Amino acid sequence: MRCLLDLTGENHSEETLYRQMQFPPAPTDRPYVFLNMVSTLDGKITLGEVGDTAMGLGSSIDKELMKRLQDNAQAVIIGASTLRAGHITYPSSLWRAVVTASGNVPADCRFFAEAPDRAVVFTTERMSEEQRNALQDVAHVVVCGADRVNLSLALAFLRRQLGIERLLCEGGGELNFEMFAAGLIDEWFLTLAPKVKGGRHIPTTVEGMGLPRERVVQMQLLSVYEHEGELYLRYRRQG
């Protein structure tokens, strides 16, 4: 592994990169949020079709770095589509939250089963009573809005009710957009795999409606590491 740039003043090896992270203090009203994604050079987050996982996209080093970032978090948050895609597993000690406006997530998946006391569902008043009853058996169900999940309220719950100071976001693209749009992403760890997928229908790292020109989020590059053409980038939001 090569260090191409590191403005944090460190020079990591494959064994030490992302192992013990130093983050700024969390705000009082929400956790400090860092996003982690892997994509092709053209920004696609799957080598398959819509609804597939990121399996095969990143290298074994990328998978190890993903685990290290999880180890630096107190909780992880994902969107419903990422949960439904499957192949999601986390350390049992890690709080995990899923965002779903409709409540359409499987209550019998291992996301909940592996940590029934550390799972949260952020949802809306649109969730049916039947679905709410099923999910309440496996998770804390928190209503954060009428039609759309208010992510600021969701993160305030994590900070104030659960004491979460470091939150890892793992997508997908729709949740990432909503988090950026709400000003809730502080850092972005992005692995660029040396692959090209194409396909206008294939999801990318950030989806959604898009931001107007005056609200485009400006990021500052903190570090770049490389291994066999795969790039490991770390950005921090400016301002």
PDB file of C-alpha atoms in Angstrom:
ATOM      1  CA  MET A   1       0.000   0.000   0.000  1.00  0.00           C
ATOM      2  CA  ARG A   2       1.246   3.492  -0.897  1.00  0.00           C
ATOM      3  CA  CYS A   3       0.488   6.774   0.830  1.00  0.00           C
ATOM      4  CA  LEU A   4      -0.108   9.354  -1.909  1.00  0.00           C
ATOM      5  CA  LEU A   5      -1.361  12.108   0.388  1.00  0.00           C
ATOM      6  CA  ASP A   6      -2.114  12.435   4.092  1.00  0.00           C
ATOM      7  CA  LEU A   7      -2.863  15.880   5.488  1.00  0.00           C
ATOM      8  CA  THR A   8      -3.457  14.431   8.952  1.00  0.00           C
ATOM      9  CA  GLY A   9       0.310  14.208   9.345  1.00  0.00           C
ATOM     10  CA  GLU A  10       0.439  10.421   9.413  1.00  0.00           C
ATOM     11  CA  ASN A  11       1.782   7.827   6.988  1.00  0.00           C
ATOM     12  CA  HIS A  12      -0.089   4.562   7.376  1.00  0.00           C
ATOM     13  CA  SER A  13       0.605   1.050   6.196  1.00  0.00           C
ATOM     14  CA  GLU A  14      -1.931  -1.575   5.193  1.00  0.00           C
ATOM     15  CA  GLU A  15      -1.879  -2.801   8.792  1.00  0.00           C
ATOM     16  CA  THR A  16      -2.594   0.582  10.399  1.00  0.00           C
ATOM     17  CA  LEU A  17      -4.828   2.515   7.958  1.00  0.00           C
ATOM     18  CA  TYR A  18      -8.203   3.436   9.569  1.00  0.00           C
ATOM     19  CA  ARG A  19      -7.410   1.299  12.605  1.00  0.00           C
ATOM     20  CA  GLN A  20      -7.524   3.992  15.296  1.00  0.00           C
ATOM     21  CA  MET A  21      -9.237   7.052  13.907  1.00  0.00           C
ATOM     22  CA  GLN A  22      -9.189  10.524  15.407  1.00  0.00           C
ATOM     23  CA  PHE A  23     -12.375  12.509  14.812  1.00  0.00           C
ATOM     24  CA  PRO A  24     -13.437  15.991  15.922  1.00  0.00           C
ATOM     25  CA  PRO A  25     -15.840  16.125  18.887  1.00  0.00           C
ATOM     26  CA  ALA A  26     -19.486  15.377  18.147  1.00  0.00           C
ATOM     27  CA  PRO A  27     -21.998  18.243  18.130  1.00  0.00           C
ATOM     28  CA  THR A  28     -24.347  18.408  21.103  1.00  0.00           C
ATOM     29  CA  ASP A  29     -27.447  17.678  19.017  1.00  0.00           C
ATOM     30  CA  ARG A  30     -26.249  14.765  16.875  1.00  0.00           C
ATOM     31  CA  PRO A  31     -23.364  12.315  16.423  1.00  0.00           C
ATOM     32  CA  TYR A  32     -20.312  13.025  14.294  1.00  0.00           C
ATOM     33  CA  VAL A  33     -21.188  11.230  11.054  1.00  0.00           C
ATOM     34  CA  PHE A  34     -18.786   9.548   8.666  1.00  0.00           C
ATOM     35  CA  LEU A  35     -19.921   7.895   5.451  1.00  0.00           C
ATOM     36  CA  ASN A  36     -18.214   4.844   3.987  1.00  0.00           C
ATOM     37  CA  MET A  37     -18.851   3.632   0.439  1.00  0.00           C
ATOM     38  CA  VAL A  38     -17.127   1.622  -2.273  1.00  0.00           C
ATOM     39  CA  SER A  39     -17.805   2.288  -5.935  1.00  0.00           C
ATOM     40  CA  THR A  40     -16.558   1.718  -9.440  1.00  0.00           C
ATOM     41  CA  LEU A  41     -14.669   4.524 -11.156  1.00  0.00           C
ATOM     42  CA  ASP A  42     -17.983   5.649 -12.653  1.00  0.00           C
ATOM     43  CA  GLY A  43     -19.646   5.775  -9.251  1.00  0.00           C
ATOM     44  CA  LYS A  44     -21.718   2.576  -9.348  1.00  0.00           C
ATOM     45  CA  ILE A  45     -22.238   0.739  -6.055  1.00  0.00           C
ATOM     46  CA  THR A  46     -22.989  -2.712  -7.438  1.00  0.00           C
ATOM     47  CA  LEU A  47     -21.589  -4.949 -10.160  1.00  0.00           C
ATOM     48  CA  GLY A  48     -25.013  -6.576 -10.543  1.00  0.00           C
ATOM     49  CA  GLU A  49     -28.417  -5.070 -11.052  1.00  0.00           C
ATOM     50  CA  VAL A  50     -30.684  -2.779  -9.034  1.00  0.00           C
ATOM     51  CA  GLY A  51     -31.187  -4.245  -5.571  1.00  0.00           C
ATOM     52  CA  ASP A  52     -27.972  -6.275  -5.602  1.00  0.00           C
ATOM     53  CA  THR A  53     -25.213  -5.918  -3.007  1.00  0.00           C
ATOM     54  CA  ALA A  54     -21.690  -4.552  -3.433  1.00  0.00           C
ATOM     55  CA  MET A  55     -20.314  -8.098  -3.443  1.00  0.00           C
ATOM     56  CA  GLY A  56     -17.166  -8.376  -5.555  1.00  0.00           C
ATOM     57  CA  LEU A  57     -16.821  -4.628  -5.967  1.00  0.00           C
ATOM     58  CA  GLY A  58     -13.981  -3.939  -3.554  1.00  0.00           C
ATOM     59  CA  SER A  59     -10.887  -5.949  -2.715  1.00  0.00           C
ATOM     60  CA  SER A  60     -10.164  -7.866   0.486  1.00  0.00           C
ATOM     61  CA  ILE A  61      -8.345  -4.761   1.742  1.00  0.00           C
ATOM     62  CA  ASP A  62     -11.468  -2.674   1.217  1.00  0.00           C
ATOM     63  CA  LYS A  63     -13.474  -5.192   3.255  1.00  0.00           C
ATOM     64  CA  GLU A  64     -10.920  -5.017   6.051  1.00  0.00           C
ATOM     65  CA  LEU A  65     -11.003  -1.207   6.032  1.00  0.00           C
ATOM     66  CA  MET A  66     -14.804  -1.334   6.196  1.00  0.00           C
ATOM     67  CA  LYS A  67     -14.570  -3.438   9.366  1.00  0.00           C
ATOM     68  CA  ARG A  68     -12.057  -1.045  10.883  1.00  0.00           C
ATOM     69  CA  LEU A  69     -14.355   1.917  10.273  1.00  0.00           C
ATOM     70  CA  GLN A  70     -17.171  -0.019  11.934  1.00  0.00           C
ATOM     71  CA  ASP A  71     -14.863  -0.548  14.905  1.00  0.00           C
ATOM     72  CA  ASN A  72     -14.412   3.232  15.151  1.00  0.00           C
ATOM     73  CA  ALA A  73     -18.175   3.820  15.297  1.00  0.00           C
ATOM     74  CA  GLN A  74     -20.673   3.432  18.118  1.00  0.00           C
ATOM     75  CA  ALA A  75     -23.564   2.960  15.705  1.00  0.00           C
ATOM     76  CA  VAL A  76     -24.257   2.423  12.012  1.00  0.00           C
ATOM     77  CA  ILE A  77     -27.177   3.714   9.951  1.00  0.00           C
ATOM     78  CA  ILE A  78     -28.406   2.344   6.610  1.00  0.00           C
ATOM     79  CA  GLY A  79     -31.355   2.734   4.276  1.00  0.00           C
ATOM     80  CA  ALA A  80     -34.102   0.162   3.837  1.00  0.00           C
ATOM     81  CA  SER A  81     -32.919  -0.840   0.351  1.00  0.00           C
ATOM     82  CA  THR A  82     -29.460  -1.648   1.718  1.00  0.00           C
ATOM     83  CA  LEU A  83     -31.008  -3.815   4.410  1.00  0.00           C
ATOM     84  CA  ARG A  84     -33.277  -5.624   1.962  1.00  0.00           C
ATOM     85  CA  ALA A  85     -30.319  -6.359  -0.333  1.00  0.00           C
ATOM     86  CA  GLY A  86     -28.980  -8.652   2.399  1.00  0.00           C
ATOM     87  CA  HIS A  87     -25.423  -9.730   3.293  1.00  0.00           C
ATOM     88  CA  ILE A  88     -25.409  -7.189   6.131  1.00  0.00           C
ATOM     89  CA  THR A  89     -23.561  -8.153   9.291  1.00  0.00           C
ATOM     90  CA  TYR A  90     -22.159  -6.073  12.119  1.00  0.00           C
ATOM     91  CA  PRO A  91     -20.454  -6.679  15.466  1.00  0.00           C
ATOM     92  CA  SER A  92     -23.087  -7.470  18.084  1.00  0.00           C
ATOM     93  CA  SER A  93     -21.803  -4.576  20.227  1.00  0.00           C
ATOM     94  CA  LEU A  94     -22.616  -2.021  17.501  1.00  0.00           C
ATOM     95  CA  TRP A  95     -25.921  -0.170  17.583  1.00  0.00           C
ATOM     96  CA  ARG A  96     -27.576  -0.386  14.176  1.00  0.00           C
ATOM     97  CA  ALA A  97     -30.369   1.769  12.701  1.00  0.00           C
ATOM     98  CA  VAL A  98     -32.372   1.495   9.501  1.00  0.00           C
ATOM     99  CA  VAL A  99     -34.340   4.318   7.848  1.00  0.00           C
ATOM    100  CA  THR A 100     -37.662   3.331   6.273  1.00  0.00           C
ATOM    101  CA  ALA A 101     -40.606   5.647   5.622  1.00  0.00           C
ATOM    102  CA  SER A 102     -43.015   2.744   5.003  1.00  0.00           C
ATOM    103  CA  GLY A 103     -41.647   0.168   7.439  1.00  0.00           C
ATOM    104  CA  ASN A 104     -41.107  -2.282   4.598  1.00  0.00           C
ATOM    105  CA  VAL A 105     -38.165  -4.171   6.081  1.00  0.00           C
ATOM    106  CA  PRO A 106     -38.023  -7.868   7.082  1.00  0.00           C
ATOM    107  CA  ALA A 107     -38.375  -8.264  10.822  1.00  0.00           C
ATOM    108  CA  ASP A 108     -36.822 -11.737  10.708  1.00  0.00           C
ATOM    109  CA  CYS A 109     -33.454 -10.723   9.181  1.00  0.00           C
ATOM    110  CA  ARG A 110     -30.154 -11.053  11.031  1.00  0.00           C
ATOM    111  CA  PHE A 111     -29.759  -7.262  11.150  1.00  0.00           C
ATOM    112  CA  PHE A 112     -32.241  -7.413  14.031  1.00  0.00           C
ATOM    113  CA  ALA A 113     -31.684 -10.966  15.245  1.00  0.00           C
ATOM    114  CA  GLU A 114     -27.969 -10.484  15.953  1.00  0.00           C
ATOM    115  CA  ALA A 115     -28.545  -7.517  18.278  1.00  0.00           C
ATOM    116  CA  PRO A 116     -32.196  -7.254  19.329  1.00  0.00           C
ATOM    117  CA  ASP A 117     -31.427  -4.786  22.104  1.00  0.00           C
ATOM    118  CA  ARG A 118     -29.275  -2.565  19.876  1.00  0.00           C
ATOM    119  CA  ALA A 119     -31.448  -2.135  16.784  1.00  0.00           C
ATOM    120  CA  VAL A 120     -33.470   0.977  15.878  1.00  0.00           C
ATOM    121  CA  VAL A 121     -36.027   1.538  13.117  1.00  0.00           C
ATOM    122  CA  PHE A 122     -36.565   5.179  12.141  1.00  0.00           C
ATOM    123  CA  THR A 123     -39.893   5.434  10.367  1.00  0.00           C
ATOM    124  CA  THR A 124     -42.963   7.621   9.766  1.00  0.00           C
ATOM    125  CA  GLU A 125     -46.652   7.666  10.514  1.00  0.00           C
ATOM    126  CA  ARG A 126     -47.123   5.793   7.211  1.00  0.00           C
ATOM    127  CA  MET A 127     -45.999   2.529   8.831  1.00  0.00           C
ATOM    128  CA  SER A 128     -48.892   0.120   9.290  1.00  0.00           C
ATOM    129  CA  GLU A 129     -49.858  -1.047  12.761  1.00  0.00           C
ATOM    130  CA  GLU A 130     -49.152  -4.632  11.729  1.00  0.00           C
ATOM    131  CA  GLN A 131     -45.634  -3.814  10.600  1.00  0.00           C
ATOM    132  CA  ARG A 132     -44.994  -1.713  13.688  1.00  0.00           C
ATOM    133  CA  ASN A 133     -46.042  -4.552  15.967  1.00  0.00           C
ATOM    134  CA  ALA A 134     -43.742  -6.975  14.159  1.00  0.00           C
ATOM    135  CA  LEU A 135     -40.741  -4.635  14.302  1.00  0.00           C
ATOM    136  CA  GLN A 136     -41.302  -3.631  17.926  1.00  0.00           C
ATOM    137  CA  ASP A 137     -40.529  -7.215  18.883  1.00  0.00           C
ATOM    138  CA  VAL A 138     -37.004  -6.931  17.446  1.00  0.00           C
ATOM    139  CA  ALA A 139     -36.087  -3.224  17.570  1.00  0.00           C
ATOM    140  CA  HIS A 140     -36.780   0.200  19.011  1.00  0.00           C
ATOM    141  CA  VAL A 141     -39.278   1.795  16.601  1.00  0.00           C
ATOM    142  CA  VAL A 142     -38.995   5.598  16.487  1.00  0.00           C
ATOM    143  CA  VAL A 143     -41.424   7.720  14.443  1.00  0.00           C
ATOM    144  CA  CYS A 144     -39.645  10.748  12.961  1.00  0.00           C
ATOM    145  CA  GLY A 145     -42.167  12.408  10.670  1.00  0.00           C
ATOM    146  CA  ALA A 146     -45.498  12.090   8.894  1.00  0.00           C
ATOM    147  CA  ASP A 147     -44.447  11.108   5.352  1.00  0.00           C
ATOM    148  CA  ARG A 148     -40.641  11.340   5.316  1.00  0.00           C
ATOM    149  CA  VAL A 149     -38.129  10.415   7.979  1.00  0.00           C
ATOM    150  CA  ASN A 150     -36.714  13.579   9.510  1.00  0.00           C
ATOM    151  CA  LEU A 151     -33.057  12.597   9.749  1.00  0.00           C
ATOM    152  CA  SER A 152     -32.178  15.461  12.057  1.00  0.00           C
ATOM    153  CA  LEU A 153     -34.697  14.107  14.582  1.00  0.00           C
ATOM    154  CA  ALA A 154     -33.375  10.577  14.069  1.00  0.00           C
ATOM    155  CA  LEU A 155     -29.787  11.602  14.754  1.00  0.00           C
ATOM    156  CA  ALA A 156     -30.879  13.686  17.741  1.00  0.00           C
ATOM    157  CA  PHE A 157     -32.438  10.521  19.173  1.00  0.00           C
ATOM    158  CA  LEU A 158     -29.178   8.622  18.725  1.00  0.00           C
ATOM    159  CA  ARG A 159     -27.190  11.401  20.408  1.00  0.00           C
ATOM    160  CA  ARG A 160     -29.482  12.315  23.276  1.00  0.00           C
ATOM    161  CA  GLN A 161     -31.259   9.045  24.052  1.00  0.00           C
ATOM    162  CA  LEU A 162     -28.485   6.550  23.298  1.00  0.00           C
ATOM    163  CA  GLY A 163     -25.387   8.682  23.818  1.00  0.00           C
ATOM    164  CA  ILE A 164     -24.005   7.946  20.333  1.00  0.00           C
ATOM    165  CA  GLU A 165     -21.134  10.282  19.425  1.00  0.00           C
ATOM    166  CA  ARG A 166     -19.695   8.540  16.332  1.00  0.00           C
ATOM    167  CA  LEU A 167     -22.122   7.326  13.660  1.00  0.00           C
ATOM    168  CA  LEU A 168     -21.160   5.413  10.514  1.00  0.00           C
ATOM    169  CA  CYS A 169     -23.435   5.730   7.474  1.00  0.00           C
ATOM    170  CA  GLU A 170     -23.252   2.915   4.903  1.00  0.00           C
ATOM    171  CA  GLY A 171     -25.799   3.999   2.299  1.00  0.00           C
ATOM    172  CA  GLY A 172     -27.393   3.415  -0.015  1.00  0.00           C
ATOM    173  CA  GLY A 173     -27.418   6.287  -2.434  1.00  0.00           C
ATOM    174  CA  GLU A 174     -30.849   7.650  -1.499  1.00  0.00           C
ATOM    175  CA  LEU A 175     -30.029   7.832   2.207  1.00  0.00           C
ATOM    176  CA  ASN A 176     -26.639   9.349   1.403  1.00  0.00           C
ATOM    177  CA  PHE A 177     -28.298  12.133  -0.561  1.00  0.00           C
ATOM    178  CA  GLU A 178     -30.794  12.896   2.194  1.00  0.00           C
ATOM    179  CA  MET A 179     -27.968  12.986   4.744  1.00  0.00           C
ATOM    180  CA  PHE A 180     -25.909  15.370   2.589  1.00  0.00           C
ATOM    181  CA  ALA A 181     -28.963  17.525   1.855  1.00  0.00           C
ATOM    182  CA  ALA A 182     -29.653  17.859   5.581  1.00  0.00           C
ATOM    183  CA  GLY A 183     -26.023  18.791   6.298  1.00  0.00           C
ATOM    184  CA  LEU A 184     -25.454  15.665   8.387  1.00  0.00           C
ATOM    185  CA  ILE A 185     -22.361  14.127   6.732  1.00  0.00           C
ATOM    186  CA  ASP A 186     -19.082  15.265   8.276  1.00  0.00           C
ATOM    187  CA  GLU A 187     -16.634  12.922   6.514  1.00  0.00           C
ATOM    188  CA  TRP A 188     -16.659  10.551   3.560  1.00  0.00           C
ATOM    189  CA  PHE A 189     -14.448   7.488   3.236  1.00  0.00           C
ATOM    190  CA  LEU A 190     -14.633   6.378  -0.386  1.00  0.00           C
ATOM    191  CA  THR A 191     -12.961   3.365  -1.959  1.00  0.00           C
ATOM    192  CA  LEU A 192     -12.626   3.644  -5.728  1.00  0.00           C
ATOM    193  CA  ALA A 193     -12.296   0.223  -7.308  1.00  0.00           C
ATOM    194  CA  PRO A 194     -10.498   0.201 -10.695  1.00  0.00           C
ATOM    195  CA  LYS A 195     -13.613  -1.030 -12.492  1.00  0.00           C
ATOM    196  CA  VAL A 196     -16.233   0.457 -14.819  1.00  0.00           C
ATOM    197  CA  LYS A 197     -19.852  -0.729 -14.743  1.00  0.00           C
ATOM    198  CA  GLY A 198     -21.983   1.760 -16.685  1.00  0.00           C
ATOM    199  CA  GLY A 199     -25.765   1.670 -16.858  1.00  0.00           C
ATOM    200  CA  ARG A 200     -27.960   4.717 -16.289  1.00  0.00           C
ATOM    201  CA  HIS A 201     -30.298   2.648 -14.116  1.00  0.00           C
ATOM    202  CA  ILE A 202     -27.571   1.318 -11.794  1.00  0.00           C
ATOM    203  CA  PRO A 203     -27.462   3.106  -8.412  1.00  0.00           C
ATOM    204  CA  THR A 204     -24.566   5.387  -7.544  1.00  0.00           C
ATOM    205  CA  THR A 205     -23.027   6.536  -4.273  1.00  0.00           C
ATOM    206  CA  VAL A 206     -25.374   9.543  -4.034  1.00  0.00           C
ATOM    207  CA  GLU A 207     -28.807   9.500  -5.667  1.00  0.00           C
ATOM    208  CA  GLY A 208     -31.848  11.638  -4.802  1.00  0.00           C
ATOM    209  CA  MET A 209     -33.177  14.794  -6.396  1.00  0.00           C
ATOM    210  CA  GLY A 210     -29.840  16.561  -6.485  1.00  0.00           C
ATOM    211  CA  LEU A 211     -28.865  19.822  -4.814  1.00  0.00           C
ATOM    212  CA  PRO A 212     -29.206  23.278  -6.380  1.00  0.00           C
ATOM    213  CA  ARG A 213     -25.958  24.893  -7.473  1.00  0.00           C
ATOM    214  CA  GLU A 214     -25.773  27.172  -4.442  1.00  0.00           C
ATOM    215  CA  ARG A 215     -26.100  24.243  -2.011  1.00  0.00           C
ATOM    216  CA  VAL A 216     -23.567  21.840  -3.533  1.00  0.00           C
ATOM    217  CA  VAL A 217     -21.502  20.308  -0.716  1.00  0.00           C
ATOM    218  CA  GLN A 218     -17.799  21.155  -0.816  1.00  0.00           C
ATOM    219  CA  MET A 219     -15.444  18.508   0.580  1.00  0.00           C
ATOM    220  CA  GLN A 220     -11.768  18.770   1.556  1.00  0.00           C
ATOM    221  CA  LEU A 221      -9.463  15.874   0.664  1.00  0.00           C
ATOM    222  CA  LEU A 222      -7.614  14.598   3.748  1.00  0.00           C
ATOM    223  CA  SER A 223      -5.836  11.459   2.562  1.00  0.00           C
ATOM    224  CA  VAL A 224      -5.272   9.146  -0.398  1.00  0.00           C
ATOM    225  CA  TYR A 225      -3.862   5.621  -0.168  1.00  0.00           C
ATOM    226  CA  GLU A 226      -3.459   3.163  -3.042  1.00  0.00           C
ATOM    227  CA  HIS A 227      -3.093  -0.589  -3.472  1.00  0.00           C
ATOM    228  CA  GLU A 228      -3.053  -2.311  -6.863  1.00  0.00           C
ATOM    229  CA  GLY A 229      -5.017   0.500  -8.487  1.00  0.00           C
ATOM    230  CA  GLU A 230      -7.658   0.701  -5.754  1.00  0.00           C
ATOM    231  CA  LEU A 231      -7.848   4.128  -4.079  1.00  0.00           C
ATOM    232  CA  TYR A 232      -8.835   4.797  -0.468  1.00  0.00           C
ATOM    233  CA  LEU A 233      -9.971   8.398  -0.113  1.00  0.00           C
ATOM    234  CA  ARG A 234     -10.909  10.377   2.965  1.00  0.00           C
ATOM    235  CA  TYR A 235     -12.771  13.676   2.698  1.00  0.00           C
ATOM    236  CA  ARG A 236     -14.072  16.130   5.306  1.00  0.00           C
ATOM    237  CA  ARG A 237     -16.885  18.583   4.720  1.00  0.00           C
ATOM    238  CA  GLN A 238     -15.777  22.191   4.490  1.00  0.00           C
ATOM    239  CA  GLY A 239     -17.363  24.924   6.558  1.00  0.00           C
TER     240      GLY A 239
END
